[in-house]
């Protein structure tokens, strides 16, 4: 057996074991606890340059029987649905989302309110509010929900669904396989007092969710992923825009967690490369291992997609998600600059941002 075949086989076996463990953990997830009484909630919705889909999400009615005060924090005043408030905010800091939240807290917070922060591209429902709140009441320093794209047309929408809903990079799978600091997404968060204090030091960071989770983990404070998901209705999404967005995620990961960055092609998105290598080396052992990996990844995709719209698409969209993730990761090999919210930044270690001019740093 040649050295190349041996290396490919070892890589395939590692990916098989990783997928098998993930599948077992997904299938063995405990049932979600029943939500408790919901205390008064301050629901902050930071917003910059809104899209039509975001405005539609912000107009969705919230349950009348929950004590929730929803406030849109933005320099732009949208048409407000009944019961929704608007707070003007135009922060000068580099991370405008964090700036919006901090300004709103200093301006609006009432003593015992629980603080929830949910992005405008998320459709808020009862389950999300109750679960984020219940986790905080149970002692979590930070509660978070996995983002789950829904619907949409175009290859970009399919890639996002495959990546975030039915691949190893879904935040359900990432949470179950995390060692140490949790891999979380900041689309929907419940923030304790400790998390709010930590957030004040992150106005110059991109990837504040990763840094927040790391800060809390170092101090032994629990971060909880809730059973409810952050549903993200999609419209038509083009693939190049998705690749650019995920490349930015990969650059953020490289800045925050450089040790985890190489695991993306090795464990999270190995299938496209292993398919090519299996054809190249032509080894029966590699082909057999790859067949097992494909079966496990299909099963994992279906398990992760249970109970969501287009659940059966989990059988194939994960592969498109992996290919998109791999392309974005390869794009992150060169350069440290990202275009974010209409501005250009250079990332430095720890996820801190420095303003730069487009094309000035690569």
PDB file of C-alpha atoms in Angstrom, residues 28-209:
ATOM      1  CA  UNK A  28     -29.399  10.665  21.724  1.00  0.00           C
ATOM      2  CA  UNK A  29     -30.190  14.291  22.437  1.00  0.00           C
ATOM      3  CA  UNK A  30     -32.402  14.501  25.528  1.00  0.00           C
ATOM      4  CA  UNK A  31     -35.928  15.788  25.195  1.00  0.00           C
ATOM      5  CA  UNK A  32     -36.253  19.526  25.648  1.00  0.00           C
ATOM      6  CA  UNK A  33     -37.425  20.515  29.141  1.00  0.00           C
ATOM      7  CA  UNK A  34     -40.818  22.128  29.445  1.00  0.00           C
ATOM      8  CA  UNK A  35     -40.492  25.929  29.483  1.00  0.00           C
ATOM      9  CA  UNK A  36     -41.045  27.641  32.794  1.00  0.00           C
ATOM     10  CA  UNK A  37     -42.695  30.936  33.597  1.00  0.00           C
ATOM     11  CA  UNK A  38     -41.330  33.682  31.386  1.00  0.00           C
ATOM     12  CA  UNK A  39     -40.238  36.845  33.247  1.00  0.00           C
ATOM     13  CA  UNK A  40     -40.362  40.283  31.600  1.00  0.00           C
ATOM     14  CA  UNK A  41     -38.251  40.219  28.440  1.00  0.00           C
ATOM     15  CA  UNK A  42     -36.502  43.012  26.588  1.00  0.00           C
ATOM     16  CA  UNK A  43     -36.140  41.744  23.023  1.00  0.00           C
ATOM     17  CA  UNK A  44     -33.609  43.820  21.088  1.00  0.00           C
ATOM     18  CA  UNK A  45     -33.534  43.641  17.272  1.00  0.00           C
ATOM     19  CA  UNK A  46     -30.413  45.461  15.975  1.00  0.00           C
ATOM     20  CA  UNK A  47     -30.863  46.593  12.391  1.00  0.00           C
ATOM     21  CA  UNK A  48     -28.724  48.257   9.701  1.00  0.00           C
ATOM     22  CA  UNK A  49     -29.706  48.717   6.050  1.00  0.00           C
ATOM     23  CA  UNK A  50     -32.763  46.433   6.292  1.00  0.00           C
ATOM     24  CA  UNK A  51     -33.902  44.098   3.554  1.00  0.00           C
ATOM     25  CA  UNK A  52     -37.538  43.464   2.719  1.00  0.00           C
ATOM     26  CA  UNK A  53     -37.298  40.004   4.297  1.00  0.00           C
ATOM     27  CA  UNK A  54     -35.945  41.481   7.535  1.00  0.00           C
ATOM     28  CA  UNK A  55     -38.766  44.007   7.678  1.00  0.00           C
ATOM     29  CA  UNK A  56     -41.257  41.179   7.225  1.00  0.00           C
ATOM     30  CA  UNK A  57     -39.686  39.275  10.123  1.00  0.00           C
ATOM     31  CA  UNK A  58     -39.867  42.343  12.352  1.00  0.00           C
ATOM     32  CA  UNK A  59     -43.563  42.704  11.560  1.00  0.00           C
ATOM     33  CA  UNK A  60     -44.430  39.177  12.742  1.00  0.00           C
ATOM     34  CA  UNK A  61     -46.738  39.219  15.784  1.00  0.00           C
ATOM     35  CA  UNK A  62     -45.426  37.928  19.092  1.00  0.00           C
ATOM     36  CA  UNK A  63     -47.516  35.889  21.554  1.00  0.00           C
ATOM     37  CA  UNK A  64     -49.874  38.199  23.443  1.00  0.00           C
ATOM     38  CA  UNK A  65     -49.533  36.273  26.692  1.00  0.00           C
ATOM     39  CA  UNK A  66     -45.757  36.655  27.002  1.00  0.00           C
ATOM     40  CA  UNK A  67     -44.365  39.745  28.790  1.00  0.00           C
ATOM     41  CA  UNK A  68     -42.052  40.777  25.968  1.00  0.00           C
ATOM     42  CA  UNK A  69     -41.063  44.277  24.895  1.00  0.00           C
ATOM     43  CA  UNK A  70     -39.665  44.220  21.360  1.00  0.00           C
ATOM     44  CA  UNK A  71     -37.458  47.148  20.355  1.00  0.00           C
ATOM     45  CA  UNK A  72     -35.867  47.720  16.949  1.00  0.00           C
ATOM     46  CA  UNK A  73     -32.505  49.436  17.478  1.00  0.00           C
ATOM     47  CA  UNK A  74     -31.425  51.190  14.313  1.00  0.00           C
ATOM     48  CA  UNK A  75     -30.644  54.507  12.636  1.00  0.00           C
ATOM     49  CA  UNK A  76     -33.459  53.597  10.249  1.00  0.00           C
ATOM     50  CA  UNK A  77     -37.048  53.844  11.475  1.00  0.00           C
ATOM     51  CA  UNK A  78     -39.088  51.145   9.753  1.00  0.00           C
ATOM     52  CA  UNK A  79     -42.847  50.956   9.682  1.00  0.00           C
ATOM     53  CA  UNK A  80     -43.618  49.514  13.093  1.00  0.00           C
ATOM     54  CA  UNK A  81     -46.038  46.698  13.747  1.00  0.00           C
ATOM     55  CA  UNK A  82     -48.408  47.040  16.679  1.00  0.00           C
ATOM     56  CA  UNK A  83     -46.574  46.750  19.981  1.00  0.00           C
ATOM     57  CA  UNK A  84     -43.101  47.174  18.469  1.00  0.00           C
ATOM     58  CA  UNK A  85     -40.900  50.078  19.575  1.00  0.00           C
ATOM     59  CA  UNK A  86     -38.027  51.837  17.828  1.00  0.00           C
ATOM     60  CA  UNK A  87     -34.892  53.248  19.416  1.00  0.00           C
ATOM     61  CA  UNK A  88     -32.607  55.442  17.335  1.00  0.00           C
ATOM     62  CA  UNK A  89     -28.999  54.269  17.426  1.00  0.00           C
ATOM     63  CA  UNK A  90     -26.016  55.105  15.222  1.00  0.00           C
ATOM     64  CA  UNK A  91     -22.967  53.829  17.136  1.00  0.00           C
ATOM     65  CA  UNK A  92     -19.457  54.934  16.135  1.00  0.00           C
ATOM     66  CA  UNK A  93     -17.820  51.615  17.097  1.00  0.00           C
ATOM     67  CA  UNK A  94     -16.545  49.121  14.526  1.00  0.00           C
ATOM     68  CA  UNK A  95     -19.032  46.380  15.423  1.00  0.00           C
ATOM     69  CA  UNK A  96     -22.317  48.192  14.959  1.00  0.00           C
ATOM     70  CA  UNK A  97     -24.441  45.302  16.206  1.00  0.00           C
ATOM     71  CA  UNK A  98     -22.666  45.330  19.551  1.00  0.00           C
ATOM     72  CA  UNK A  99     -22.879  49.127  19.573  1.00  0.00           C
ATOM     73  CA  UNK A 100     -26.639  49.046  18.979  1.00  0.00           C
ATOM     74  CA  UNK A 101     -27.134  46.557  21.812  1.00  0.00           C
ATOM     75  CA  UNK A 102     -24.989  48.451  24.321  1.00  0.00           C
ATOM     76  CA  UNK A 103     -26.691  51.747  23.545  1.00  0.00           C
ATOM     77  CA  UNK A 104     -30.119  50.156  23.914  1.00  0.00           C
ATOM     78  CA  UNK A 105     -29.187  48.611  27.244  1.00  0.00           C
ATOM     79  CA  UNK A 106     -27.984  51.932  28.612  1.00  0.00           C
ATOM     80  CA  UNK A 107     -31.123  53.646  27.348  1.00  0.00           C
ATOM     81  CA  UNK A 108     -33.962  51.152  27.736  1.00  0.00           C
ATOM     82  CA  UNK A 109     -33.153  48.493  30.292  1.00  0.00           C
ATOM     83  CA  UNK A 110     -35.405  48.098  33.277  1.00  0.00           C
ATOM     84  CA  UNK A 111     -34.162  46.417  36.417  1.00  0.00           C
ATOM     85  CA  UNK A 112     -35.271  42.778  36.218  1.00  0.00           C
ATOM     86  CA  UNK A 113     -35.783  42.355  32.485  1.00  0.00           C
ATOM     87  CA  UNK A 114     -34.126  39.385  30.842  1.00  0.00           C
ATOM     88  CA  UNK A 115     -32.245  40.497  27.733  1.00  0.00           C
ATOM     89  CA  UNK A 116     -32.678  38.693  24.426  1.00  0.00           C
ATOM     90  CA  UNK A 117     -30.914  39.820  21.240  1.00  0.00           C
ATOM     91  CA  UNK A 118     -32.215  38.409  17.958  1.00  0.00           C
ATOM     92  CA  UNK A 119     -31.048  39.411  14.481  1.00  0.00           C
ATOM     93  CA  UNK A 120     -33.588  40.839  12.064  1.00  0.00           C
ATOM     94  CA  UNK A 121     -33.235  37.935   9.622  1.00  0.00           C
ATOM     95  CA  UNK A 122     -34.688  35.572  12.251  1.00  0.00           C
ATOM     96  CA  UNK A 123     -38.432  34.918  12.544  1.00  0.00           C
ATOM     97  CA  UNK A 124     -39.135  35.035  16.285  1.00  0.00           C
ATOM     98  CA  UNK A 125     -41.742  32.630  17.659  1.00  0.00           C
ATOM     99  CA  UNK A 126     -42.981  31.469  21.056  1.00  0.00           C
ATOM    100  CA  UNK A 127     -40.622  28.506  21.277  1.00  0.00           C
ATOM    101  CA  UNK A 128     -37.554  30.675  20.711  1.00  0.00           C
ATOM    102  CA  UNK A 129     -38.551  33.229  23.347  1.00  0.00           C
ATOM    103  CA  UNK A 130     -39.508  30.622  25.941  1.00  0.00           C
ATOM    104  CA  UNK A 131     -36.423  28.469  25.459  1.00  0.00           C
ATOM    105  CA  UNK A 132     -33.894  31.323  25.497  1.00  0.00           C
ATOM    106  CA  UNK A 133     -35.541  32.720  28.624  1.00  0.00           C
ATOM    107  CA  UNK A 134     -35.861  29.354  30.396  1.00  0.00           C
ATOM    108  CA  UNK A 135     -32.169  28.602  29.885  1.00  0.00           C
ATOM    109  CA  UNK A 136     -31.238  31.913  31.516  1.00  0.00           C
ATOM    110  CA  UNK A 137     -33.611  31.228  34.404  1.00  0.00           C
ATOM    111  CA  UNK A 138     -31.973  27.805  34.834  1.00  0.00           C
ATOM    112  CA  UNK A 139     -28.567  29.414  35.304  1.00  0.00           C
ATOM    113  CA  UNK A 140     -27.049  29.735  31.838  1.00  0.00           C
ATOM    114  CA  UNK A 141     -24.723  32.691  31.428  1.00  0.00           C
ATOM    115  CA  UNK A 142     -25.563  32.699  27.728  1.00  0.00           C
ATOM    116  CA  UNK A 143     -28.371  30.932  25.872  1.00  0.00           C
ATOM    117  CA  UNK A 144     -28.237  30.477  22.131  1.00  0.00           C
ATOM    118  CA  UNK A 145     -30.285  28.911  19.349  1.00  0.00           C
ATOM    119  CA  UNK A 146     -28.938  27.182  16.258  1.00  0.00           C
ATOM    120  CA  UNK A 147     -29.802  29.055  13.034  1.00  0.00           C
ATOM    121  CA  UNK A 148     -31.926  27.044  10.592  1.00  0.00           C
ATOM    122  CA  UNK A 149     -32.531  28.489   7.096  1.00  0.00           C
ATOM    123  CA  UNK A 150     -35.974  27.745   5.656  1.00  0.00           C
ATOM    124  CA  UNK A 151     -37.328  27.848   2.116  1.00  0.00           C
ATOM    125  CA  UNK A 152     -35.658  29.994  -0.481  1.00  0.00           C
ATOM    126  CA  UNK A 153     -34.749  29.440  -4.106  1.00  0.00           C
ATOM    127  CA  UNK A 154     -31.473  29.235  -5.983  1.00  0.00           C
ATOM    128  CA  UNK A 155     -28.265  27.311  -5.338  1.00  0.00           C
ATOM    129  CA  UNK A 156     -27.280  29.766  -2.621  1.00  0.00           C
ATOM    130  CA  UNK A 157     -30.385  28.954  -0.582  1.00  0.00           C
ATOM    131  CA  UNK A 158     -29.790  25.216  -0.998  1.00  0.00           C
ATOM    132  CA  UNK A 159     -26.157  25.659   0.071  1.00  0.00           C
ATOM    133  CA  UNK A 160     -27.167  27.570   3.204  1.00  0.00           C
ATOM    134  CA  UNK A 161     -29.816  24.993   4.089  1.00  0.00           C
ATOM    135  CA  UNK A 162     -27.347  22.186   3.546  1.00  0.00           C
ATOM    136  CA  UNK A 163     -24.568  23.842   5.512  1.00  0.00           C
ATOM    137  CA  UNK A 164     -26.499  25.150   8.513  1.00  0.00           C
ATOM    138  CA  UNK A 165     -29.241  22.546   8.753  1.00  0.00           C
ATOM    139  CA  UNK A 166     -27.943  19.155   7.633  1.00  0.00           C
ATOM    140  CA  UNK A 167     -24.127  19.120   7.577  1.00  0.00           C
ATOM    141  CA  UNK A 168     -21.404  18.673  10.193  1.00  0.00           C
ATOM    142  CA  UNK A 169     -21.272  22.472  10.254  1.00  0.00           C
ATOM    143  CA  UNK A 170     -24.842  22.811  11.515  1.00  0.00           C
ATOM    144  CA  UNK A 171     -24.667  24.505  14.887  1.00  0.00           C
ATOM    145  CA  UNK A 172     -26.500  21.580  16.476  1.00  0.00           C
ATOM    146  CA  UNK A 173     -23.693  19.249  15.377  1.00  0.00           C
ATOM    147  CA  UNK A 174     -20.985  21.769  16.260  1.00  0.00           C
ATOM    148  CA  UNK A 175     -22.431  22.183  19.750  1.00  0.00           C
ATOM    149  CA  UNK A 176     -22.630  18.442  20.344  1.00  0.00           C
ATOM    150  CA  UNK A 177     -19.030  17.928  19.185  1.00  0.00           C
ATOM    151  CA  UNK A 178     -17.489  20.988  20.851  1.00  0.00           C
ATOM    152  CA  UNK A 179     -14.580  20.523  23.216  1.00  0.00           C
ATOM    153  CA  UNK A 180     -13.993  23.420  25.562  1.00  0.00           C
ATOM    154  CA  UNK A 181     -15.462  26.724  24.463  1.00  0.00           C
ATOM    155  CA  UNK A 182     -18.766  26.260  22.629  1.00  0.00           C
ATOM    156  CA  UNK A 183     -19.103  26.969  18.920  1.00  0.00           C
ATOM    157  CA  UNK A 184     -22.149  29.222  18.856  1.00  0.00           C
ATOM    158  CA  UNK A 185     -23.957  31.496  16.437  1.00  0.00           C
ATOM    159  CA  UNK A 186     -25.092  34.935  17.569  1.00  0.00           C
ATOM    160  CA  UNK A 187     -28.338  35.028  15.573  1.00  0.00           C
ATOM    161  CA  UNK A 188     -30.414  34.579  18.736  1.00  0.00           C
ATOM    162  CA  UNK A 189     -28.995  35.046  22.220  1.00  0.00           C
ATOM    163  CA  UNK A 190     -30.131  35.320  25.801  1.00  0.00           C
ATOM    164  CA  UNK A 191     -27.643  37.333  27.858  1.00  0.00           C
ATOM    165  CA  UNK A 192     -27.042  37.139  31.591  1.00  0.00           C
ATOM    166  CA  UNK A 193     -25.453  39.940  33.569  1.00  0.00           C
ATOM    167  CA  UNK A 194     -22.014  38.346  33.148  1.00  0.00           C
ATOM    168  CA  UNK A 195     -22.479  38.094  29.383  1.00  0.00           C
ATOM    169  CA  UNK A 196     -23.638  41.700  29.159  1.00  0.00           C
ATOM    170  CA  UNK A 197     -20.548  42.904  30.991  1.00  0.00           C
ATOM    171  CA  UNK A 198     -18.306  40.864  28.708  1.00  0.00           C
ATOM    172  CA  UNK A 199     -20.078  42.268  25.657  1.00  0.00           C
ATOM    173  CA  UNK A 200     -18.936  45.777  26.564  1.00  0.00           C
ATOM    174  CA  UNK A 201     -15.376  44.839  25.686  1.00  0.00           C
ATOM    175  CA  UNK A 202     -16.232  43.477  22.245  1.00  0.00           C
ATOM    176  CA  UNK A 203     -17.307  46.579  20.330  1.00  0.00           C
ATOM    177  CA  UNK A 204     -14.136  46.357  18.251  1.00  0.00           C
ATOM    178  CA  UNK A 205     -14.428  42.645  17.436  1.00  0.00           C
ATOM    179  CA  UNK A 206     -16.035  40.730  14.609  1.00  0.00           C
ATOM    180  CA  UNK A 207     -17.286  37.334  15.718  1.00  0.00           C
ATOM    181  CA  UNK A 208     -18.347  38.672  19.090  1.00  0.00           C
ATOM    182  CA  UNK A 209     -20.364  35.491  19.678  1.00  0.00           C
TER     183      UNK A 209
END
